[in-house]
Amino acid sequence: MKTKINFKHSVESIKRAMAHLYPYDIAVLFTSLKDEEKNKLISILSLDLLTQVFVELEDDDQIEFYQLLPSTTQKSLLRKLETDELKAFIELFEEPLEQKEIIEKLSKIKAKTIQLLLTYDEDEAASIMMTDFFVIPVDLTIKEATNLIITESKDNDYIDTVFVEDSQKKCIGFVDLKDLIIARPNQKLENMMETEFPFVLEHDTIESAIEKIQDYDRNVIPVMTEENLVIGIITADDIFDELIEDYEEDYDSFAQISDHDESMSPLARSRQRLPWLITGIVLNLLTISILSMFSATIAQVTVLILFQPMILGMAGNIGTQALAVTILGIHQQDFKEHNKAKKHILKEMSIGLINSLLLGLIAFVYVQVYLSILGVSSQSPFEVAIAVFAALSIAMVLSSTLGSLVPILFDKVGIDPSAASGPMMATVNDIISLVVYFSIATLMFIQFI
C-alpha cells in the first residue's frame, strides 16, 4: 500500500507518520516526492536510517539521493556504506573524475580498498566481495576471542562467521559466532574451529562462488589469495543479489529488451524495442508467405484453420519449456562436458516425443468427436483427426528438440543463450509447425485439389 505523508506538517508530525515505515517503504516514498519534499525528507533522517534507505534505492535514485545531500552528509554516508555497496555505487558514475571525487571523500584505508576492488573484472568473484570481515589469531582462548570481537569489531564488520589465522596471517579455519557464545570460556580456539571450509580465489568466477554457497550451504565464504590470505568475503545476500541481476538480464533477453531503465522516457523505450518488433513483422510476413504456398489446400479444406492455433500453441509451449530448462542448465554450468549436453538434448527429445504422442492422441479424439457432432467439414472427420494428430506430434517433437539444441549451440559459439528465447525463436517454431501441418494436410487431401 502506498504511503502518503503531508510534508507541509511540522518535522515532528512527519517523524511520527514515518515511525512505522521500513527503510524500503521510505525509499519507495522518496521516488514519488517533489524536489522540495525530497529535501525535507532527507533532512529529518538519521544517518543510520539515511544509509538504509539509500541502499534500498534503484541506481538512478541513488545518484539523485546522493546529490541532494550536503557535502558533509555525503562523506558520512559513504563511510557508513559497506565496501561492496560503495563499490557498486561508484561504478554508477562512468566518468573517472566523478569516481575520483567520491573516493577522495573516503578514509585512506577505505579508499585504497575500493581502488583495489575496482581493478577486478566484473565476472571475478573478488568484484562482488565485501572487505568488512573479522579475523582472529589461532592462539586465543574462547574468552579472549569473544572479548576481541566485542572490543575491536566495527559496525559494518560481518561477525556471524569469524576467520582464524596463524602467525603468518594465513587463514587456517573459521568459527561461527553462535558456537563461540556457547563454548566454554577457557577452551582453546584451535580445538573448536573448523579447518575444512569452502573458499574461492580472488580471480575465480562469480559462478564458482555461487556454486560454493549452494553446494556447501554456507552463509559466507572467504575470498583468498594464492598465499591463503583472506582479502574479503562473499555472503549469501551477495549471491542472491547477483542471481536477481542475472535473471533480470535473462528476462530482458527473453523479450529482446537490452539495458532496461525505469527512468527512460516512453519515446526512448519505444526506440529501444522497435527494432525487434520490426524484426517480428518481417518474420510474420515470412509466415504469411508460407501460408500462401498452401492456399489451395486451405481453400479446399477450410476446416484445417480451426485447429491451426492448437498446433502452434502446443508446439510453442513445449518449446518454451525445453528452452527454460536448457538455459537454466547453461547458467548452472551443467553442460560443460559434451556428453552431458548430448544426454540433455536426447532427454528433452524423449520428453517431447512422449508428451507429443499423448497430446496428439487427445487432440485426435477431440477433433474426430468435434467434427462428427458439428458436421462442418466435407472431409472425413477421421482423416482430419489423423492430420492433426500427425502434425501436432511432429511439430511438438521438433520444437522440443530446437528448444534444447539451439541455446546449447549459441553458448558453444559465444552467443548469449538467452537470445534463443526471444520472439525470433517463437516465430521459427510457428513457421516449422505451419509447414508440417499444411504439408501433411496437402499430402493427405491432394485428391481434393
Coordinates of C-alpha atoms in Angstrom, one line a residue:
M1 CA 0.0 0.0 0.0
K2 CA 1.4 3.4 -1.0
T3 CA 2.3 5.6 1.9
K4 CA 1.1 9.3 1.9
I5 CA 2.6 11.9 4.1
N6 CA 1.9 15.6 4.2
F7 CA 5.2 17.3 4.1
K8 CA 3.6 20.7 4.9
H9 CA 3.2 19.5 8.5
S10 CA 5.9 20.0 11.2
V11 CA 9.0 17.9 11.4
E12 CA 7.7 16.1 14.5
S13 CA 4.4 15.3 12.8
I14 CA 6.3 13.9 9.8
K15 CA 8.6 11.8 12.0
R16 CA 5.6 10.3 13.8
A17 CA 3.9 9.5 10.5
M18 CA 7.1 7.7 9.3
A19 CA 7.7 5.9 12.6
H20 CA 6.1 2.7 11.3
L21 CA 7.8 2.7 8.0
Y22 CA 10.7 0.4 7.0
P23 CA 13.7 1.7 5.0
Y24 CA 12.2 0.1 1.9
D25 CA 8.9 1.9 2.4
I26 CA 10.8 5.2 2.8
A27 CA 12.8 4.5 -0.4
V28 CA 9.6 3.9 -2.3
L29 CA 8.1 7.1 -0.8
F30 CA 11.2 9.1 -1.8
T31 CA 10.8 8.3 -5.5
S32 CA 7.2 9.7 -5.5
L33 CA 8.0 13.1 -3.9
K34 CA 8.6 16.5 -5.4
D35 CA 12.1 18.1 -5.1
E36 CA 11.3 20.2 -2.0
E37 CA 9.7 17.2 -0.3
K38 CA 12.7 15.0 -1.0
N39 CA 15.0 17.6 0.6
K40 CA 12.8 17.8 3.7
L41 CA 12.7 14.0 3.9
I42 CA 16.5 13.7 3.7
S43 CA 16.9 16.5 6.4
I44 CA 14.9 14.6 9.0
L45 CA 16.5 11.1 8.6
S46 CA 19.2 10.0 10.9
L47 CA 22.5 8.8 9.4
D48 CA 21.7 5.1 10.1
L49 CA 18.3 5.4 8.5
L50 CA 19.6 7.5 5.7
T51 CA 22.1 4.7 4.9
Q52 CA 19.5 2.0 5.0
V53 CA 17.1 4.0 2.7
F54 CA 20.0 4.7 0.3
V55 CA 20.8 1.0 -0.1
E56 CA 17.1 0.2 -1.0
L57 CA 17.0 2.7 -3.9
E58 CA 17.4 1.9 -7.5
D59 CA 20.6 3.1 -9.3
D60 CA 19.3 6.4 -10.7
D61 CA 17.5 7.2 -7.5
Q62 CA 20.7 6.6 -5.5
I63 CA 22.5 9.1 -7.6
E64 CA 19.7 11.7 -7.1
F65 CA 19.5 11.0 -3.4
Y66 CA 23.3 11.4 -3.0
Q67 CA 23.4 14.6 -5.0
L68 CA 20.7 16.1 -2.7
L69 CA 22.8 15.6 0.4
P70 CA 25.1 18.3 1.9
S71 CA 28.8 17.6 1.3
T72 CA 29.4 16.6 4.9
T73 CA 26.5 14.2 4.9
Q74 CA 27.7 12.7 1.6
K75 CA 31.0 11.9 3.3
S76 CA 29.3 10.4 6.3
L77 CA 27.1 8.2 4.1
L78 CA 30.0 7.0 2.0
R79 CA 31.9 6.0 5.1
K80 CA 28.9 4.2 6.5
L81 CA 28.3 2.0 3.5
E82 CA 29.7 -1.5 3.2
T83 CA 32.5 -1.9 0.7
D84 CA 30.5 -3.9 -1.8
E85 CA 27.7 -1.4 -1.7
L86 CA 30.1 1.5 -2.0
K87 CA 31.8 -0.1 -5.0
A88 CA 28.5 -0.7 -6.8
F89 CA 27.5 2.9 -6.2
I90 CA 30.8 4.3 -7.5
E91 CA 30.5 2.2 -10.6
L92 CA 27.3 4.0 -11.5
F93 CA 29.5 7.0 -12.4
E94 CA 31.1 6.4 -15.8
E95 CA 33.5 9.4 -15.7
P96 CA 36.8 8.7 -13.9
L97 CA 36.7 12.2 -12.5
E98 CA 33.3 11.6 -10.8
Q99 CA 34.6 8.4 -9.3
K100 CA 37.7 10.1 -8.1
E101 CA 35.7 12.8 -6.3
I102 CA 33.7 10.2 -4.4
I103 CA 36.8 8.2 -3.5
E104 CA 38.5 11.3 -2.1
K105 CA 35.7 11.6 0.5
L106 CA 36.6 8.2 2.0
S107 CA 39.2 7.4 4.6
K108 CA 42.6 6.4 3.3
I109 CA 42.1 2.7 4.1
K110 CA 38.7 2.5 2.6
A111 CA 39.7 4.4 -0.5
K112 CA 42.6 2.0 -1.0
T113 CA 40.2 -0.9 -0.6
I114 CA 37.8 0.5 -3.1
Q115 CA 40.5 1.2 -5.7
L116 CA 41.6 -2.4 -5.3
L117 CA 38.0 -3.7 -5.8
L118 CA 37.6 -1.6 -9.0
T119 CA 40.6 -3.4 -10.6
Y120 CA 38.8 -6.7 -10.7
D121 CA 36.9 -7.8 -13.8
E122 CA 33.1 -7.8 -13.3
D123 CA 32.9 -11.6 -13.7
E124 CA 35.6 -12.3 -11.0
A125 CA 34.5 -13.4 -7.5
A126 CA 36.5 -10.6 -5.9
S127 CA 34.5 -8.0 -7.7
I128 CA 31.4 -8.6 -5.5
M129 CA 33.2 -9.3 -2.2
M130 CA 33.0 -7.2 0.9
T131 CA 36.0 -6.4 3.0
D132 CA 34.2 -5.8 6.3
F133 CA 35.1 -9.1 8.0
F134 CA 36.8 -10.2 11.2
V135 CA 39.9 -12.3 11.6
I136 CA 41.3 -13.6 15.0
P137 CA 44.6 -15.3 15.9
V138 CA 44.5 -19.1 16.5
D139 CA 46.4 -19.0 19.8
L140 CA 43.4 -17.4 21.8
T141 CA 41.0 -18.9 24.3
I142 CA 37.3 -18.7 23.6
K143 CA 37.0 -15.9 26.2
E144 CA 39.9 -13.9 24.7
A145 CA 38.4 -14.4 21.2
T146 CA 35.0 -13.2 22.3
N147 CA 36.4 -10.1 24.1
L148 CA 38.4 -9.3 21.0
I149 CA 35.3 -9.4 18.8
I150 CA 33.4 -7.2 21.2
T151 CA 36.1 -4.6 21.6
E152 CA 37.6 -4.5 18.1
S153 CA 34.8 -5.2 15.6
K154 CA 33.3 -2.2 13.7
D155 CA 29.6 -1.6 13.0
N156 CA 29.9 -2.8 9.4
D157 CA 32.0 -5.9 10.2
Y158 CA 30.4 -9.3 9.4
I159 CA 30.9 -11.3 12.5
D160 CA 28.4 -14.1 12.2
T161 CA 31.4 -16.2 11.0
V162 CA 34.9 -15.3 12.1
F163 CA 38.0 -16.5 10.3
V164 CA 41.1 -17.8 12.1
E165 CA 44.7 -17.1 11.0
D166 CA 48.0 -18.4 12.1
S167 CA 51.1 -16.4 13.0
Q168 CA 51.9 -15.8 9.3
K169 CA 48.4 -14.3 8.7
K170 CA 47.3 -17.3 6.7
C171 CA 43.7 -18.5 7.0
I172 CA 43.5 -21.9 8.7
G173 CA 39.9 -22.2 9.7
F174 CA 36.7 -20.5 10.8
V175 CA 34.3 -20.4 13.7
D176 CA 30.7 -19.3 13.8
L177 CA 29.8 -16.7 16.4
K178 CA 27.0 -18.8 17.9
D179 CA 29.5 -21.6 18.6
L180 CA 31.8 -19.1 20.3
I181 CA 29.0 -17.9 22.6
I182 CA 28.0 -21.3 23.9
A183 CA 31.6 -22.7 24.2
R184 CA 33.5 -22.9 27.5
P185 CA 35.5 -19.7 28.2
N186 CA 38.8 -21.5 28.8
Q187 CA 38.6 -23.8 25.8
K188 CA 41.2 -23.2 23.1
L189 CA 40.1 -21.7 19.9
E190 CA 42.1 -24.2 17.8
N191 CA 40.3 -27.1 19.4
M192 CA 36.8 -26.0 18.2
M193 CA 37.4 -24.2 14.9
E194 CA 36.6 -25.8 11.6
T195 CA 39.7 -26.4 9.5
E196 CA 37.9 -27.6 6.3
F197 CA 35.9 -24.9 4.6
P198 CA 34.9 -23.8 1.1
F199 CA 36.5 -20.7 -0.4
V200 CA 37.2 -19.0 -3.7
L201 CA 40.3 -17.4 -5.0
E202 CA 40.2 -13.8 -6.0
H203 CA 40.3 -14.4 -9.7
D204 CA 37.8 -17.3 -9.7
T205 CA 34.5 -16.6 -11.4
I206 CA 31.3 -15.4 -9.7
E207 CA 29.7 -18.6 -10.9
S208 CA 32.2 -20.7 -8.9
A209 CA 31.3 -18.6 -5.8
I210 CA 27.6 -19.2 -6.4
E211 CA 28.2 -23.0 -6.7
K212 CA 30.2 -23.0 -3.4
I213 CA 27.5 -21.2 -1.5
Q214 CA 24.9 -23.5 -2.9
D215 CA 26.8 -26.8 -2.6
Y216 CA 28.1 -26.3 1.0
D217 CA 25.0 -24.4 2.3
R218 CA 27.2 -21.6 3.9
N219 CA 26.0 -18.1 4.6
V220 CA 29.5 -16.8 3.8
I221 CA 32.7 -18.0 2.1
P222 CA 36.1 -16.2 2.2
V223 CA 37.9 -14.8 -0.9
M224 CA 41.5 -15.8 -0.7
T225 CA 44.8 -15.1 -2.4
E226 CA 47.1 -17.9 -3.6
E227 CA 49.0 -17.4 -0.4
N228 CA 45.9 -18.3 1.7
L229 CA 45.3 -14.7 2.9
V230 CA 41.7 -13.7 3.3
I231 CA 41.1 -10.5 1.4
G232 CA 37.3 -10.4 1.5
I233 CA 34.1 -12.4 2.0
I234 CA 31.1 -13.2 -0.2
T235 CA 27.8 -13.7 1.6
A236 CA 24.6 -15.4 0.6
D237 CA 23.0 -12.0 0.2
D238 CA 25.6 -11.0 -2.3
I239 CA 24.9 -14.2 -4.3
F240 CA 21.1 -13.6 -4.1
D241 CA 21.6 -10.1 -5.5
E242 CA 23.8 -11.4 -8.2
L243 CA 21.2 -14.1 -9.2
I244 CA 18.4 -11.5 -9.3
E245 CA 20.5 -9.3 -11.6
D246 CA 21.3 -12.3 -13.8
Y247 CA 17.7 -13.3 -14.1
E248 CA 16.6 -9.8 -14.8
E249 CA 19.1 -9.7 -17.7
D250 CA 17.8 -13.1 -18.9
Y251 CA 14.2 -11.8 -18.8
D252 CA 15.2 -8.7 -20.8
S253 CA 17.0 -11.0 -23.3
F254 CA 13.9 -13.2 -23.4
A255 CA 11.9 -10.2 -24.7
Q256 CA 14.9 -8.9 -26.6
I257 CA 15.0 -5.7 -24.5
S258 CA 18.5 -4.5 -23.7
D259 CA 19.6 -2.1 -20.9
H260 CA 16.1 -1.6 -19.5
D261 CA 16.0 1.5 -17.4
E262 CA 12.9 2.7 -15.4
S263 CA 13.9 6.3 -15.9
M264 CA 13.8 6.1 -19.7
S265 CA 11.0 8.1 -21.4
P266 CA 8.3 6.4 -23.4
L267 CA 9.9 7.6 -26.6
A268 CA 13.3 6.2 -25.6
R269 CA 11.8 2.9 -24.7
S270 CA 9.9 2.8 -28.0
R271 CA 13.1 3.3 -29.9
Q272 CA 14.8 0.6 -27.9
R273 CA 12.1 -2.0 -28.6
L274 CA 11.1 -1.0 -32.1
P275 CA 13.9 -2.9 -34.0
W276 CA 12.9 -6.2 -32.5
L277 CA 9.2 -5.5 -33.3
I278 CA 10.1 -4.7 -36.9
T279 CA 12.1 -8.0 -37.0
G280 CA 8.9 -9.7 -35.7
I281 CA 6.9 -8.1 -38.5
V282 CA 9.4 -9.3 -41.1
L283 CA 9.3 -12.9 -39.7
N284 CA 5.5 -12.8 -39.6
L285 CA 5.4 -11.7 -43.2
L286 CA 7.5 -14.8 -43.9
T287 CA 4.9 -16.9 -42.1
I288 CA 2.2 -15.3 -44.3
S289 CA 4.2 -16.1 -47.4
I290 CA 4.5 -19.8 -46.3
L291 CA 0.7 -19.9 -45.7
S292 CA 0.2 -18.6 -49.2
M293 CA 2.1 -21.6 -50.5
F294 CA -0.7 -23.8 -49.1
S295 CA -3.6 -21.5 -50.2
A296 CA -5.1 -24.2 -52.4
T297 CA -5.1 -26.7 -49.6
I298 CA -6.7 -24.2 -47.2
A299 CA -9.3 -23.3 -49.8
Q300 CA -10.3 -26.9 -50.3
V301 CA -10.0 -28.0 -46.7
T302 CA -11.0 -24.9 -44.7
V303 CA -11.7 -26.8 -41.6
L304 CA -7.9 -27.0 -41.1
I305 CA -7.9 -23.4 -40.0
L306 CA -9.9 -24.3 -36.9
F307 CA -7.1 -26.4 -35.4
Q308 CA -4.1 -24.2 -36.5
P309 CA -4.0 -22.3 -33.2
M310 CA -3.8 -25.6 -31.3
I311 CA -0.9 -26.8 -33.4
L312 CA 1.0 -23.5 -32.9
G313 CA 0.2 -23.1 -29.3
M314 CA 1.2 -26.6 -28.1
A315 CA 4.4 -26.6 -30.2
G316 CA 5.3 -23.2 -28.7
N317 CA 4.5 -24.3 -25.1
I318 CA 6.7 -27.4 -25.2
G319 CA 9.5 -25.4 -27.0
T320 CA 9.4 -22.8 -24.2
Q321 CA 9.6 -25.5 -21.5
A322 CA 12.7 -27.0 -23.2
L323 CA 14.3 -23.6 -23.6
A324 CA 13.7 -22.7 -19.9
V325 CA 15.2 -25.9 -18.6
T326 CA 18.2 -25.7 -21.0
I327 CA 19.0 -22.1 -20.3
L328 CA 18.9 -22.8 -16.5
G329 CA 21.2 -25.7 -17.0
I330 CA 23.6 -23.5 -19.0
H331 CA 23.7 -20.9 -16.2
Q332 CA 24.4 -23.6 -13.7
Q333 CA 27.2 -24.9 -16.0
D334 CA 25.6 -28.4 -16.2
F335 CA 26.6 -28.9 -19.8
K336 CA 30.4 -28.2 -19.7
E337 CA 31.1 -31.7 -20.8
H338 CA 30.0 -32.7 -24.3
N339 CA 28.4 -35.9 -23.2
K340 CA 26.2 -34.1 -20.6
A341 CA 24.9 -31.7 -23.3
K342 CA 24.2 -34.6 -25.7
K343 CA 22.3 -36.5 -22.9
H344 CA 20.3 -33.4 -22.1
I345 CA 19.2 -32.9 -25.8
L346 CA 18.3 -36.6 -26.1
K347 CA 16.4 -36.5 -22.9
E348 CA 14.4 -33.4 -24.0
M349 CA 13.7 -35.1 -27.3
S350 CA 12.4 -38.2 -25.5
I351 CA 10.2 -36.0 -23.2
G352 CA 8.9 -34.2 -26.3
L353 CA 8.1 -37.4 -28.0
I354 CA 6.2 -38.9 -25.1
N355 CA 4.2 -35.7 -24.5
S356 CA 3.6 -35.1 -28.2
L357 CA 2.1 -38.6 -28.7
L358 CA -0.1 -38.3 -25.6
L359 CA -1.4 -34.9 -26.5
G360 CA -1.7 -35.9 -30.2
L361 CA -4.0 -38.8 -29.2
I362 CA -6.1 -36.4 -27.1
A363 CA -6.3 -34.0 -30.0
F364 CA -7.2 -36.9 -32.3
V365 CA -10.2 -37.9 -30.2
Y366 CA -11.3 -34.3 -29.7
V367 CA -11.1 -33.4 -33.4
Q368 CA -13.0 -36.5 -34.5
V369 CA -15.7 -36.0 -32.0
Y370 CA -16.0 -32.3 -32.7
L371 CA -16.3 -32.7 -36.5
S372 CA -18.6 -35.7 -36.2
I373 CA -21.1 -33.7 -34.0
L374 CA -21.0 -30.4 -35.9
G375 CA -20.6 -31.9 -39.4
V376 CA -18.8 -28.7 -40.6
S377 CA -16.4 -30.4 -43.0
S378 CA -16.9 -32.3 -46.2
Q379 CA -13.8 -34.3 -45.4
S380 CA -13.9 -37.4 -43.2
P381 CA -13.5 -36.4 -39.5
F382 CA -11.2 -39.4 -39.1
E383 CA -8.9 -38.2 -41.8
V384 CA -8.8 -34.6 -40.5
A385 CA -8.1 -36.0 -37.0
I386 CA -5.2 -38.1 -38.4
A387 CA -3.7 -35.0 -40.0
V388 CA -4.0 -33.0 -36.7
F389 CA -2.5 -35.9 -34.7
A390 CA 0.5 -36.3 -37.1
A391 CA 1.1 -32.6 -37.4
L392 CA 0.8 -31.9 -33.6
S393 CA 3.1 -34.8 -32.7
I394 CA 5.8 -33.9 -35.2
A395 CA 5.7 -30.2 -34.5
M396 CA 6.0 -30.7 -30.8
V397 CA 9.0 -33.1 -31.1
L398 CA 10.8 -30.6 -33.4
S399 CA 10.0 -27.7 -31.2
S400 CA 11.2 -29.5 -28.1
T401 CA 14.4 -30.5 -29.9
L402 CA 15.1 -27.0 -31.1
G403 CA 14.4 -25.6 -27.6
S404 CA 17.2 -27.7 -26.1
L405 CA 19.6 -27.7 -29.0
V406 CA 19.7 -24.0 -30.1
P407 CA 20.7 -22.5 -26.6
I408 CA 23.5 -25.0 -26.3
L409 CA 24.8 -24.2 -29.8
F410 CA 24.5 -20.5 -29.1
D411 CA 26.5 -21.0 -25.8
K412 CA 29.2 -23.0 -27.7
V413 CA 29.8 -20.2 -30.2
G414 CA 29.9 -17.5 -27.6
I415 CA 26.4 -16.0 -28.2
D416 CA 24.1 -15.3 -25.2
P417 CA 21.8 -18.4 -25.0
S418 CA 19.0 -16.2 -23.6
A419 CA 18.7 -14.7 -27.1
A420 CA 17.3 -18.1 -28.2
S421 CA 14.3 -17.4 -26.0
G422 CA 13.2 -14.3 -27.9
P423 CA 10.5 -13.6 -30.4
M424 CA 12.6 -14.9 -33.3
M425 CA 12.7 -18.4 -31.8
A426 CA 9.0 -18.4 -31.3
T427 CA 8.4 -17.3 -34.9
V428 CA 10.7 -20.1 -36.1
N429 CA 8.7 -22.6 -34.2
D430 CA 5.5 -21.2 -35.8
I431 CA 7.0 -21.5 -39.2
I432 CA 8.0 -25.1 -38.7
S433 CA 4.7 -26.0 -37.2
L434 CA 2.8 -24.5 -40.1
V435 CA 4.9 -26.2 -42.8
V436 CA 4.5 -29.5 -41.0
Y437 CA 0.7 -29.1 -40.6
F438 CA -0.2 -28.0 -44.1
S439 CA 2.4 -30.3 -45.8
I440 CA 0.7 -33.3 -44.1
A441 CA -2.7 -32.0 -45.0
T442 CA -1.7 -31.4 -48.6
L443 CA -0.4 -35.0 -48.9
M444 CA -3.5 -36.4 -47.4
F445 CA -6.1 -34.4 -49.2
I446 CA -4.3 -33.8 -52.6
Q447 CA -7.1 -35.8 -54.3
F448 CA -9.5 -32.9 -53.5
I449 CA -7.3 -30.2 -55.0

